[in-house]
Amino acid sequence: MLLFFTLIDFVLVCCFLYQWGGGLVHSLGQNMSVKFYNGILNIYVPGILYVQGDGISDPYQDMTHSVYPAIAYNEERLWYQAKEDSLSDYENLAAMENEQAKQMIEENRKAAQVKKVDETADEEVKVATGKDKAGEKKVTINRKKLEDFDYLRQTFYQVDSTTTIGKKQLNVKKLLTPDMTVDMETEGPQILIYHTHSQEGYKDSKPGDAATSVVGVGDYLTELLEKEGFEVLHHKGEYDVNDRDHAYSNAAPHIQKILEENPTIQVVIDLHRDGVGENTRLVTKQNGKKMAKIMFFNGLSRTTAAGDIAYLKNPYIDENLAFSFQMQLKAAEYYPDLTRRIYLKGYRFNMHFCPKSMLVEVGAQTNTFEEAKNSMEPLADLLAKVLKSED
């Protein structure tokens, strides 16, 4: 009997290994290689990994790929998996955001019973009466309420599944403390605007005509910011032509060179256009105009799968987060419904060159160019309020 049951157990184990063993070994091997890559290699060859992560052509990169091909492949796989969000995923996310936005608007309406904004902000949200003009405050967000981490995260942020964030980074005092004011007395540009994905267009953009694409939106933002008294450098380099997947790596050395040649630049804005499901329309109405909704975007240099990414180090993550939050808070008070929630994702997105770095998604492919262009008016006003401390 013992021999009989031993044989049965042996047969079952063989069947299990035949059916699922390959997948388990493959998965285990991938996970072990990723952990090994981010652990041991970061200790012994950090310089090589840093160069490899930035995508810079270098003999060290070739050596890394040749010596550690399996590990390099797995890290590359993690990178591209994070970019494989399908249109349906975007559509579901946008639909969820729209529902949450409606909920927030309804809550604000219910809280709009008071006639005067109390400076102590005892209420969660109070409506300021008689302020319907463009650029004036519509509501006041209670700063005390923002000390609740769960409220702060759910109200102002959308965290991608590729990454994680906690109370240490999303702390309202930490987000509001940094002074975002720029030195307006310098001779030279204070703001750089560029486009990692310059080929992104809108519903009615003309193929091959940059003036009707996200670059044209950047032209209008440049014009508006110059009227606010800023000196702006609008860089129109193309880094995603026939190679969208490596656009950030392609752009990095050029942006770094621009900043080295223009040390007066204190703010860097990477202007994009999002991609959503064809049935999703990211539209709001501000100052009597239809506008594309905008979304601020941050990279955390951390993935859920691998933890902190040492070779994608960003010394300015806290400043990046403070910049986008201060902009988001001003938008919620002066232009309710203009912005989607701040999107947090796992990588760096070239936001490591400057403390005041910002990635902005202006509408999507389902918006018209005019809607995208119109939204630059409140965006320029918000930038002026934050960068010149106007309030």
XYZ file of C-alpha atoms in Angstrom:
391
model
C 0.000 0.000 0.000
C 2.832 2.369 0.866
C 4.517 1.658 -2.461
C 1.183 2.138 -4.272
C 0.544 5.595 -2.728
C 4.167 6.589 -3.315
C 3.788 5.785 -7.022
C 0.530 7.771 -7.223
C 2.189 10.781 -5.547
C 5.123 10.548 -7.954
C 2.787 10.484 -10.982
C 0.816 13.508 -9.688
C 4.002 15.500 -9.067
C 5.244 14.672 -12.573
C 1.911 15.785 -14.085
C 2.006 19.040 -12.115
C 5.562 19.823 -13.193
C 4.755 18.964 -16.806
C 1.721 21.247 -16.825
C 2.876 24.229 -14.741
C 6.547 23.731 -13.894
C 7.888 25.612 -16.893
C 5.856 28.707 -16.115
C 6.852 28.647 -12.443
C 10.535 28.327 -13.248
C 10.290 31.055 -15.875
C 8.490 33.428 -13.495
C 10.848 32.640 -10.637
C 13.849 33.206 -12.861
C 12.549 36.582 -14.017
C 11.774 37.784 -10.500
C 15.121 36.567 -9.165
C 17.016 38.258 -11.976
C 15.208 41.564 -11.393
C 15.919 41.474 -7.648
C 19.544 40.491 -8.358
C 19.813 43.357 -10.837
C 18.511 45.958 -8.413
C 20.439 44.569 -5.468
C 23.871 43.085 -6.123
C 24.595 44.921 -9.370
C 23.621 48.274 -7.900
C 26.288 47.699 -5.251
C 29.121 46.549 -7.526
C 28.490 48.337 -10.835
C 26.297 51.410 -10.159
C 28.104 53.509 -12.765
C 27.411 51.021 -15.525
C 23.752 50.724 -14.590
C 23.309 54.498 -14.406
C 24.624 54.917 -17.927
C 22.518 52.038 -19.183
C 19.352 53.415 -17.554
C 19.757 56.832 -19.127
C 20.005 55.279 -22.567
C 23.262 57.085 -23.379
C 25.475 55.480 -25.987
C 28.558 54.262 -24.158
C 30.948 51.268 -24.199
C 29.784 50.494 -20.637
C 26.239 49.985 -21.868
C 27.346 47.444 -24.486
C 29.472 45.658 -21.895
C 26.541 45.455 -19.470
C 24.268 43.981 -22.107
C 26.876 41.417 -23.138
C 27.840 40.326 -19.617
C 24.320 40.376 -18.155
C 22.007 39.820 -21.163
C 19.215 38.064 -19.250
C 19.135 40.713 -16.537
C 19.249 43.579 -19.022
C 16.409 41.964 -20.935
C 14.254 41.652 -17.821
C 14.798 45.294 -16.852
C 13.915 46.359 -20.379
C 10.814 44.155 -20.185
C 9.708 45.943 -16.998
C 10.169 49.300 -18.713
C 8.064 48.487 -21.739
C 5.383 46.597 -19.829
C 4.674 49.846 -18.004
C 3.946 51.496 -21.343
C 1.549 48.853 -22.635
C -1.623 50.452 -21.287
C -4.352 49.665 -23.785
C -6.911 52.196 -24.964
C -9.564 50.379 -22.971
C -7.500 50.853 -19.797
C -7.239 54.561 -20.489
C -10.953 54.737 -21.203
C -11.843 52.990 -17.946
C -9.490 55.279 -16.021
C -10.946 58.401 -17.619
C -14.489 57.217 -16.904
C -13.573 56.622 -13.260
C -11.989 60.073 -13.040
C -15.092 61.667 -14.529
C -17.314 59.967 -11.952
C -15.073 61.073 -9.100
C -14.954 64.599 -10.491
C -18.763 64.700 -10.594
C -18.839 63.517 -6.980
C -16.433 66.237 -5.897
C -18.406 68.924 -7.741
C -21.608 67.783 -6.072
C -19.929 67.889 -2.661
C -18.697 71.402 -3.392
C -22.217 72.506 -4.336
C -23.618 71.161 -1.094
C -20.920 73.050 0.796
C -21.759 76.298 -1.033
C -24.283 77.516 1.503
C -21.990 80.015 3.155
C -21.844 83.570 1.826
C -18.333 84.520 2.815
C -15.020 82.681 2.844
C -13.800 82.322 6.419
C -10.011 82.663 6.579
C -9.871 79.979 9.241
C -11.422 77.556 6.715
C -13.490 75.587 9.208
C -15.554 74.129 6.377
C -14.082 71.605 3.942
C -14.847 73.758 0.889
C -16.468 77.200 0.903
C -17.594 79.154 -2.132
C -16.371 82.730 -2.455
C -19.285 84.893 -3.516
C -19.200 87.499 -6.257
C -16.019 86.153 -7.887
C -16.954 84.978 -11.332
C -14.266 86.852 -13.247
C -11.438 85.041 -14.967
C -8.429 84.345 -12.781
C -10.208 84.962 -9.469
C -10.725 82.417 -6.715
C -13.949 80.403 -6.922
C -13.540 78.102 -3.904
C -11.195 77.662 -0.962
C -9.839 74.217 -0.150
C -9.457 73.527 3.557
C -5.730 73.040 4.252
C -6.495 71.218 7.491
C -8.479 68.560 5.632
C -5.482 67.962 3.361
C -3.493 66.666 6.351
C -5.542 63.463 6.035
C -3.351 61.248 3.820
C -6.248 59.166 2.478
C -8.249 62.254 1.562
C -5.228 63.893 -0.056
C -4.346 60.819 -2.101
C -7.870 60.000 -3.249
C -8.842 63.594 -4.044
C -5.716 64.835 -5.795
C -3.843 61.783 -7.096
C -4.150 58.786 -9.400
C -1.413 56.249 -8.586
C -0.460 53.888 -11.404
C -0.261 50.182 -10.563
C 3.446 50.210 -11.516
C 4.386 52.276 -8.463
C 3.619 53.117 -4.832
C 3.692 56.228 -2.629
C 3.191 56.785 1.092
C 2.605 59.410 3.763
C 6.261 60.450 3.833
C 6.115 61.910 0.317
C 2.435 62.879 0.212
C 2.520 65.181 3.206
C 0.648 68.441 2.682
C 3.105 70.500 4.752
C 5.989 69.062 2.771
C 4.158 69.747 -0.500
C 3.252 73.343 0.340
C 6.478 74.430 2.064
C 8.848 74.758 -0.952
C 8.870 78.271 -2.393
C 8.246 78.018 -6.141
C 8.968 81.691 -6.839
C 11.397 82.294 -9.717
C 13.943 85.081 -9.998
C 12.465 87.469 -12.558
C 15.508 89.774 -12.550
C 17.822 87.398 -14.404
C 18.852 88.223 -17.954
C 17.884 85.180 -19.959
C 15.042 82.663 -20.113
C 13.500 81.515 -16.840
C 11.238 78.852 -18.384
C 11.948 76.043 -20.856
C 9.060 74.420 -22.745
C 9.745 71.318 -24.840
C 7.983 68.203 -26.136
C 9.304 64.668 -25.644
C 6.461 63.532 -27.949
C 6.310 66.319 -30.502
C 4.291 64.217 -32.970
C 1.190 64.133 -30.759
C -1.765 65.809 -32.458
C -5.459 66.426 -31.922
C -8.738 65.433 -33.526
C -8.478 68.080 -36.226
C -4.698 68.478 -36.433
C -3.286 68.623 -39.942
C -0.746 65.839 -40.628
C 2.748 67.272 -40.822
C 1.673 70.679 -39.504
C 3.377 71.215 -36.143
C 1.400 74.422 -35.626
C -1.784 72.347 -35.113
C -0.151 69.760 -32.831
C 1.007 69.841 -29.216
C 3.911 72.008 -30.462
C 1.394 74.660 -31.539
C -0.145 74.478 -28.065
C 3.366 75.131 -26.706
C 3.656 78.190 -28.964
C 0.503 79.667 -27.437
C 1.609 78.895 -23.871
C 4.926 80.593 -24.636
C 3.096 83.697 -25.893
C 0.869 83.846 -22.804
C 3.741 83.401 -20.355
C 5.720 86.158 -22.064
C 2.729 88.449 -21.520
C 2.981 87.527 -17.828
C 6.536 88.885 -17.826
C 8.488 85.634 -18.143
C 11.217 85.013 -20.688
C 10.526 81.629 -22.279
C 12.616 79.305 -24.448
C 10.366 77.023 -26.529
C 12.463 74.110 -27.773
C 10.908 72.248 -30.731
C 13.284 69.311 -31.052
C 11.732 66.056 -32.354
C 12.595 62.934 -30.357
C 9.772 60.509 -31.145
C 9.906 60.360 -34.946
C 9.768 56.642 -35.863
C 11.005 55.772 -32.354
C 8.479 56.758 -29.702
C 9.678 54.135 -27.214
C 13.079 55.796 -26.801
C 11.904 59.412 -26.906
C 12.918 60.183 -23.312
C 16.392 58.759 -23.804
C 16.707 60.606 -27.113
C 15.644 63.913 -25.559
C 17.740 63.720 -22.372
C 21.172 64.865 -23.658
C 19.590 67.724 -25.627
C 17.627 69.022 -22.628
C 20.708 68.752 -20.438
C 22.731 70.744 -22.974
C 20.051 73.467 -23.195
C 20.085 73.846 -19.410
C 23.892 74.016 -19.338
C 23.866 76.712 -22.030
C 21.042 78.640 -20.303
C 21.767 78.607 -16.552
C 19.006 81.167 -15.931
C 16.313 78.534 -16.651
C 14.514 77.679 -13.414
C 11.397 75.907 -14.710
C 11.163 73.023 -17.205
C 7.804 72.061 -18.737
C 7.391 68.974 -20.926
C 4.100 69.479 -22.784
C 2.230 66.375 -23.987
C -1.141 65.202 -25.271
C -2.711 62.140 -23.635
C -4.242 59.089 -25.316
C -7.714 57.841 -24.272
C -10.550 55.689 -25.604
C -12.282 57.135 -28.652
C -15.525 57.591 -26.698
C -13.859 59.684 -23.977
C -13.943 63.480 -24.145
C -11.824 65.424 -21.671
C -13.616 68.765 -21.921
C -14.426 71.488 -19.402
C -15.854 74.987 -19.711
C -13.890 77.875 -18.232
C -14.513 81.591 -18.740
C -17.160 80.765 -21.342
C -14.779 78.665 -23.479
C -14.581 74.932 -24.081
C -11.185 73.682 -22.971
C -9.306 70.395 -22.924
C -8.723 69.153 -19.403
C -5.100 69.080 -18.321
C -3.264 66.616 -16.116
C -0.025 67.024 -14.175
C 2.233 63.961 -14.197
C 5.061 62.829 -11.906
C 7.590 60.004 -12.097
C 8.664 58.454 -8.793
C 11.704 56.389 -9.918
C 10.143 53.466 -8.093
C 8.246 50.420 -9.331
C 6.029 48.081 -7.353
C 7.914 45.099 -8.791
C 11.503 46.241 -8.269
C 11.377 49.002 -5.637
C 13.516 52.156 -5.940
C 15.312 52.306 -9.294
C 18.837 53.353 -8.381
C 20.001 53.955 -11.946
C 17.023 56.279 -12.589
C 17.809 58.461 -9.600
C 16.019 61.798 -9.354
C 17.302 64.085 -6.558
C 14.369 66.457 -7.146
C 11.367 64.142 -6.701
C 10.116 66.039 -3.632
C 10.398 69.383 -5.436
C 8.685 67.924 -8.538
C 5.806 66.703 -6.357
C 5.531 70.054 -4.573
C 5.413 71.925 -7.893
C 2.626 69.809 -9.386
C 0.610 69.845 -6.138
C 0.792 73.618 -5.731
C -0.382 73.949 -9.322
C -3.171 71.406 -8.746
C -4.349 73.156 -5.587
C -4.463 76.538 -7.312
C -6.370 74.964 -10.216
C -8.940 73.456 -7.830
C -9.550 76.888 -6.281
C -9.408 79.154 -9.327
C -10.505 76.831 -12.155
C -12.577 73.947 -10.712
C -12.887 70.999 -13.142
C -9.955 72.175 -15.303
C -7.549 69.472 -14.134
C -7.681 65.717 -13.836
C -5.983 64.175 -10.819
C -2.167 64.231 -10.704
C -0.901 60.997 -12.247
C 1.970 59.195 -10.507
C 3.952 56.569 -12.407
C 7.058 54.495 -11.769
C 9.859 55.953 -13.875
C 11.704 59.273 -14.142
C 10.564 60.915 -17.408
C 13.554 63.314 -17.517
C 12.308 65.271 -14.508
C 15.707 65.029 -12.798
C 17.368 67.990 -14.505
C 15.584 70.730 -12.568
C 13.704 70.995 -9.231
C 10.794 72.850 -10.846
C 10.148 70.251 -13.549
C 6.638 69.536 -14.762
C 5.093 67.137 -17.257
C 1.662 68.298 -18.458
C -0.852 66.284 -20.499
C -3.083 68.679 -22.453
C -6.302 66.901 -23.431
C -6.233 63.841 -25.668
C -6.574 62.791 -29.299
C -10.366 63.218 -29.007
C -10.045 66.956 -28.251
C -9.852 69.645 -30.902
C -6.756 71.786 -31.262
C -8.807 74.839 -30.269
C -9.855 73.185 -26.996
C -6.241 72.353 -26.205
C -5.092 75.865 -27.079
C -7.808 77.469 -24.933
C -6.672 75.542 -21.859
C -3.302 77.279 -22.022
C -4.957 80.483 -20.816
C -5.764 79.190 -17.314
C -2.515 77.172 -17.268
C -0.467 80.339 -17.895
C -2.418 82.148 -15.189
C -1.817 79.298 -12.714
C 1.908 79.245 -13.518
C 2.063 82.988 -12.881
C 0.265 82.604 -9.546
C 2.636 79.857 -8.368
C 5.911 81.107 -9.865
C 5.346 84.743 -8.867
C 3.485 83.920 -5.615
C 0.412 85.823 -6.765
C -2.442 85.252 -4.319
